[in-house]
Amino acid sequence: MSNDFYTSSILPYAAIIIKICRAYTNNQQDFEDYYQEVCLQIWKSRNNFRAQSEWSTWVYRLSLNVSMTLLRKHKNNRPSLASDKLPSEIWDEPRAFNDDSLKQLYAAIRQLSEVDRGVILLYLEEKSYQEIADIIGTNPNNIGVRIKRIKERLKKILDGKIN
């Protein structure tokens, strides 16, 4: 992967990639593996981008798909992923879970289903229902209903009513 491609095509979306990878992992090592795999898949699949959506939408969708695939593989067996260390500027992200309330929120998000995690992360990124629907592959009305239910579930989790 060229440094130019990373800088121009991945780095602008690093914040959402980081959030997606954080929501699907429980420790730093897994996070680094997921982040590297997402970046690798973006680079390997870049020629498959057909410009039918925004580049950012494609990156979000690919990040979610890679993370969900790795999570499924991880549940069955530990995946073998690239082991190069991430640059420190990636995993030393300034708000990288030093805040207790953020830790609690991400712990609650990790209790959601795989798809619901992606939906709420995109919602927290202030994506429109239409954008989320395009990324997830459904319709905006479904996203609206799903977000309402996710918020209710997160509230119950954070209030200690659901483990």
mmCIF file of C-alpha atoms in Angstrom:
data_model
loop_
_atom_site.group_PDB
_atom_site.id
_atom_site.type_symbol
_atom_site.label_atom_id
_atom_site.label_comp_id
_atom_site.label_asym_id
_atom_site.label_seq_id
_atom_site.Cartn_x
_atom_site.Cartn_y
_atom_site.Cartn_z
ATOM 1 C CA MET A 1 0.000 0.000 0.000
ATOM 2 C CA SER A 2 1.456 3.314 -0.999
ATOM 3 C CA ASN A 3 1.763 6.076 1.537
ATOM 4 C CA ASP A 4 -0.062 8.426 -0.862
ATOM 5 C CA PHE A 5 -3.081 6.109 -1.056
ATOM 6 C CA TYR A 6 -3.180 5.745 2.718
ATOM 7 C CA THR A 7 -2.871 9.498 3.248
ATOM 8 C CA SER A 8 -5.454 10.512 0.653
ATOM 9 C CA SER A 9 -7.957 7.668 0.717
ATOM 10 C CA ILE A 10 -7.873 6.099 4.171
ATOM 11 C CA LEU A 11 -6.537 8.622 6.664
ATOM 12 C CA PRO A 12 -9.448 11.097 6.184
ATOM 13 C CA TYR A 13 -11.771 8.301 7.346
ATOM 14 C CA ALA A 14 -9.515 6.932 10.080
ATOM 15 C CA ALA A 15 -11.736 8.252 12.876
ATOM 16 C CA ILE A 16 -14.768 6.219 11.806
ATOM 17 C CA ILE A 17 -12.615 3.195 10.970
ATOM 18 C CA ILE A 18 -11.159 3.390 14.482
ATOM 19 C CA LYS A 19 -14.619 3.645 16.039
ATOM 20 C CA ILE A 20 -15.906 0.705 14.037
ATOM 21 C CA CYS A 21 -12.875 -1.413 14.928
ATOM 22 C CA ARG A 22 -13.199 -0.435 18.609
ATOM 23 C CA ALA A 23 -16.849 -1.426 18.659
ATOM 24 C CA TYR A 24 -16.045 -4.898 17.364
ATOM 25 C CA THR A 25 -12.997 -5.643 19.534
ATOM 26 C CA ASN A 26 -12.289 -6.001 23.239
ATOM 27 C CA ASN A 27 -8.570 -5.352 23.443
ATOM 28 C CA GLN A 28 -5.775 -3.344 21.859
ATOM 29 C CA GLN A 29 -4.244 -6.265 19.959
ATOM 30 C CA ASP A 30 -7.535 -7.184 18.302
ATOM 31 C CA PHE A 31 -8.194 -3.530 17.541
ATOM 32 C CA GLU A 32 -4.837 -3.173 15.822
ATOM 33 C CA ASP A 33 -5.451 -6.373 13.839
ATOM 34 C CA TYR A 34 -8.909 -5.210 12.741
ATOM 35 C CA TYR A 35 -7.655 -1.748 11.781
ATOM 36 C CA GLN A 36 -4.844 -3.190 9.698
ATOM 37 C CA GLU A 37 -7.149 -5.666 8.019
ATOM 38 C CA VAL A 38 -9.688 -2.927 7.170
ATOM 39 C CA CYS A 39 -6.937 -0.749 5.661
ATOM 40 C CA LEU A 40 -5.538 -3.712 3.742
ATOM 41 C CA GLN A 41 -8.963 -4.629 2.367
ATOM 42 C CA ILE A 42 -9.635 -1.020 1.331
ATOM 43 C CA TRP A 43 -6.361 -1.007 -0.557
ATOM 44 C CA LYS A 44 -6.889 -4.440 -2.109
ATOM 45 C CA SER A 45 -10.481 -3.631 -3.123
ATOM 46 C CA ARG A 46 -9.927 -0.063 -4.302
ATOM 47 C CA ASN A 47 -10.299 -1.044 -7.968
ATOM 48 C CA ASN A 48 -13.731 -2.512 -7.215
ATOM 49 C CA PHE A 49 -15.067 0.910 -6.198
ATOM 50 C CA ARG A 50 -17.613 1.788 -8.921
ATOM 51 C CA ALA A 51 -18.416 5.334 -7.794
ATOM 52 C CA GLN A 52 -22.090 4.406 -7.325
ATOM 53 C CA SER A 53 -21.819 5.948 -3.871
ATOM 54 C CA GLU A 54 -19.450 8.325 -2.147
ATOM 55 C CA TRP A 55 -15.984 6.988 -1.376
ATOM 56 C CA SER A 56 -16.727 7.542 2.320
ATOM 57 C CA THR A 57 -19.878 5.402 2.113
ATOM 58 C CA TRP A 58 -17.892 2.636 0.457
ATOM 59 C CA VAL A 59 -15.165 2.862 3.118
ATOM 60 C CA TYR A 60 -17.744 2.689 5.946
ATOM 61 C CA ARG A 61 -19.477 -0.284 4.356
ATOM 62 C CA LEU A 62 -16.206 -2.112 3.776
ATOM 63 C CA SER A 63 -15.038 -1.351 7.334
ATOM 64 C CA LEU A 64 -18.259 -2.751 8.776
ATOM 65 C CA ASN A 65 -18.148 -5.838 6.561
ATOM 66 C CA VAL A 66 -14.514 -6.569 7.387
ATOM 67 C CA SER A 67 -15.111 -6.055 11.123
ATOM 68 C CA MET A 68 -18.205 -8.275 11.156
ATOM 69 C CA THR A 69 -16.398 -10.960 9.169
ATOM 70 C CA LEU A 70 -13.419 -10.885 11.525
ATOM 71 C CA LEU A 71 -15.717 -10.999 14.536
ATOM 72 C CA ARG A 72 -17.415 -14.116 13.186
ATOM 73 C CA LYS A 73 -14.056 -15.731 12.459
ATOM 74 C CA HIS A 74 -12.795 -14.658 15.864
ATOM 75 C CA LYS A 75 -15.749 -16.351 17.546
ATOM 76 C CA ASN A 76 -14.814 -19.626 15.865
ATOM 77 C CA ASN A 77 -11.054 -19.362 15.839
ATOM 78 C CA ARG A 78 -8.461 -16.713 16.274
ATOM 79 C CA PRO A 79 -7.812 -15.255 12.774
ATOM 80 C CA SER A 80 -4.333 -14.954 11.406
ATOM 81 C CA LEU A 81 -3.844 -11.355 10.422
ATOM 82 C CA ALA A 82 -0.944 -9.145 9.494
ATOM 83 C CA SER A 83 1.159 -8.528 12.565
ATOM 84 C CA ASP A 84 2.980 -5.310 11.744
ATOM 85 C CA LYS A 85 2.564 -2.704 14.439
ATOM 86 C CA LEU A 86 0.267 0.203 13.686
ATOM 87 C CA PRO A 87 1.752 3.671 13.586
ATOM 88 C CA SER A 88 1.442 5.196 17.047
ATOM 89 C CA GLU A 89 -0.676 8.087 15.725
ATOM 90 C CA ILE A 90 -3.443 5.561 15.021
ATOM 91 C CA TRP A 91 -3.701 3.754 18.312
ATOM 92 C CA ASP A 92 -2.741 6.778 20.367
ATOM 93 C CA GLU A 93 -5.820 8.515 19.075
ATOM 94 C CA PRO A 94 -6.348 11.426 21.470
ATOM 95 C CA ARG A 95 -9.718 10.313 22.735
ATOM 96 C CA ALA A 96 -8.799 6.647 22.680
ATOM 97 C CA PHE A 97 -11.006 5.511 25.507
ATOM 98 C CA ASN A 98 -9.372 7.443 28.314
ATOM 99 C CA ASP A 99 -12.776 8.769 29.223
ATOM 100 C CA ASP A 100 -14.774 6.452 31.518
ATOM 101 C CA SER A 101 -18.101 7.423 30.025
ATOM 102 C CA LEU A 102 -16.805 6.595 26.544
ATOM 103 C CA LYS A 103 -15.559 3.240 27.825
ATOM 104 C CA GLN A 104 -19.004 2.524 29.260
ATOM 105 C CA LEU A 105 -20.691 3.556 26.032
ATOM 106 C CA TYR A 106 -18.435 1.346 23.901
ATOM 107 C CA ALA A 107 -18.883 -1.549 26.330
ATOM 108 C CA ALA A 108 -22.641 -1.126 25.926
ATOM 109 C CA ILE A 109 -22.327 -0.865 22.141
ATOM 110 C CA ARG A 110 -20.332 -4.119 22.108
ATOM 111 C CA GLN A 111 -23.372 -5.854 23.629
ATOM 112 C CA LEU A 112 -25.477 -4.974 20.581
ATOM 113 C CA SER A 113 -25.825 -7.218 17.561
ATOM 114 C CA GLU A 114 -23.193 -6.868 14.841
ATOM 115 C CA VAL A 115 -25.436 -4.839 12.552
ATOM 116 C CA ASP A 116 -26.819 -2.660 15.361
ATOM 117 C CA ARG A 117 -23.255 -1.722 16.332
ATOM 118 C CA GLY A 118 -22.607 -0.459 12.830
ATOM 119 C CA VAL A 119 -25.886 1.424 12.712
ATOM 120 C CA ILE A 120 -25.333 3.231 16.007
ATOM 121 C CA LEU A 121 -21.721 4.097 15.136
ATOM 122 C CA LEU A 122 -22.837 5.690 11.888
ATOM 123 C CA TYR A 123 -25.633 7.484 13.755
ATOM 124 C CA LEU A 124 -23.092 8.799 16.265
ATOM 125 C CA GLU A 125 -21.057 10.030 13.278
ATOM 126 C CA GLU A 126 -24.132 12.092 12.422
ATOM 127 C CA LYS A 127 -24.830 10.263 9.200
ATOM 128 C CA SER A 128 -28.342 10.705 7.837
ATOM 129 C CA TYR A 129 -30.793 7.820 7.869
ATOM 130 C CA GLN A 130 -30.410 7.681 4.084
ATOM 131 C CA GLU A 131 -26.603 7.448 4.314
ATOM 132 C CA ILE A 132 -26.814 4.757 6.991
ATOM 133 C CA ALA A 133 -29.367 2.870 4.903
ATOM 134 C CA ASP A 134 -27.061 3.051 1.868
ATOM 135 C CA ILE A 135 -24.133 1.733 3.901
ATOM 136 C CA ILE A 136 -26.067 -1.027 5.684
ATOM 137 C CA GLY A 137 -28.137 -1.947 2.647
ATOM 138 C CA THR A 138 -31.667 -1.232 3.847
ATOM 139 C CA ASN A 139 -34.154 1.650 3.739
ATOM 140 C CA PRO A 140 -34.218 4.847 5.828
ATOM 141 C CA ASN A 141 -37.486 3.944 7.593
ATOM 142 C CA ASN A 142 -35.931 0.717 8.835
ATOM 143 C CA ILE A 143 -32.936 2.685 10.103
ATOM 144 C CA GLY A 144 -35.179 5.108 11.993
ATOM 145 C CA VAL A 145 -36.993 2.294 13.776
ATOM 146 C CA ARG A 146 -33.757 0.439 14.420
ATOM 147 C CA ILE A 147 -32.054 3.515 15.926
ATOM 148 C CA LYS A 148 -34.990 4.091 18.265
ATOM 149 C CA ARG A 149 -34.770 0.483 19.477
ATOM 150 C CA ILE A 150 -30.987 0.643 19.794
ATOM 151 C CA LYS A 151 -31.205 3.803 21.918
ATOM 152 C CA GLU A 152 -33.731 2.127 24.213
ATOM 153 C CA ARG A 153 -31.523 -0.952 24.531
ATOM 154 C CA LEU A 154 -28.395 1.140 25.190
ATOM 155 C CA LYS A 155 -30.239 3.091 27.878
ATOM 156 C CA LYS A 156 -31.256 -0.142 29.589
ATOM 157 C CA ILE A 157 -27.703 -1.481 29.364
ATOM 158 C CA LEU A 158 -26.212 1.731 30.739
ATOM 159 C CA ASP A 159 -28.836 1.896 33.512
ATOM 160 C CA GLY A 160 -27.852 -1.630 34.539
ATOM 161 C CA LYS A 161 -31.195 -3.147 33.603
ATOM 162 C CA ILE A 162 -29.530 -5.451 31.048
ATOM 163 C CA ASN A 163 -26.187 -7.167 31.486
#
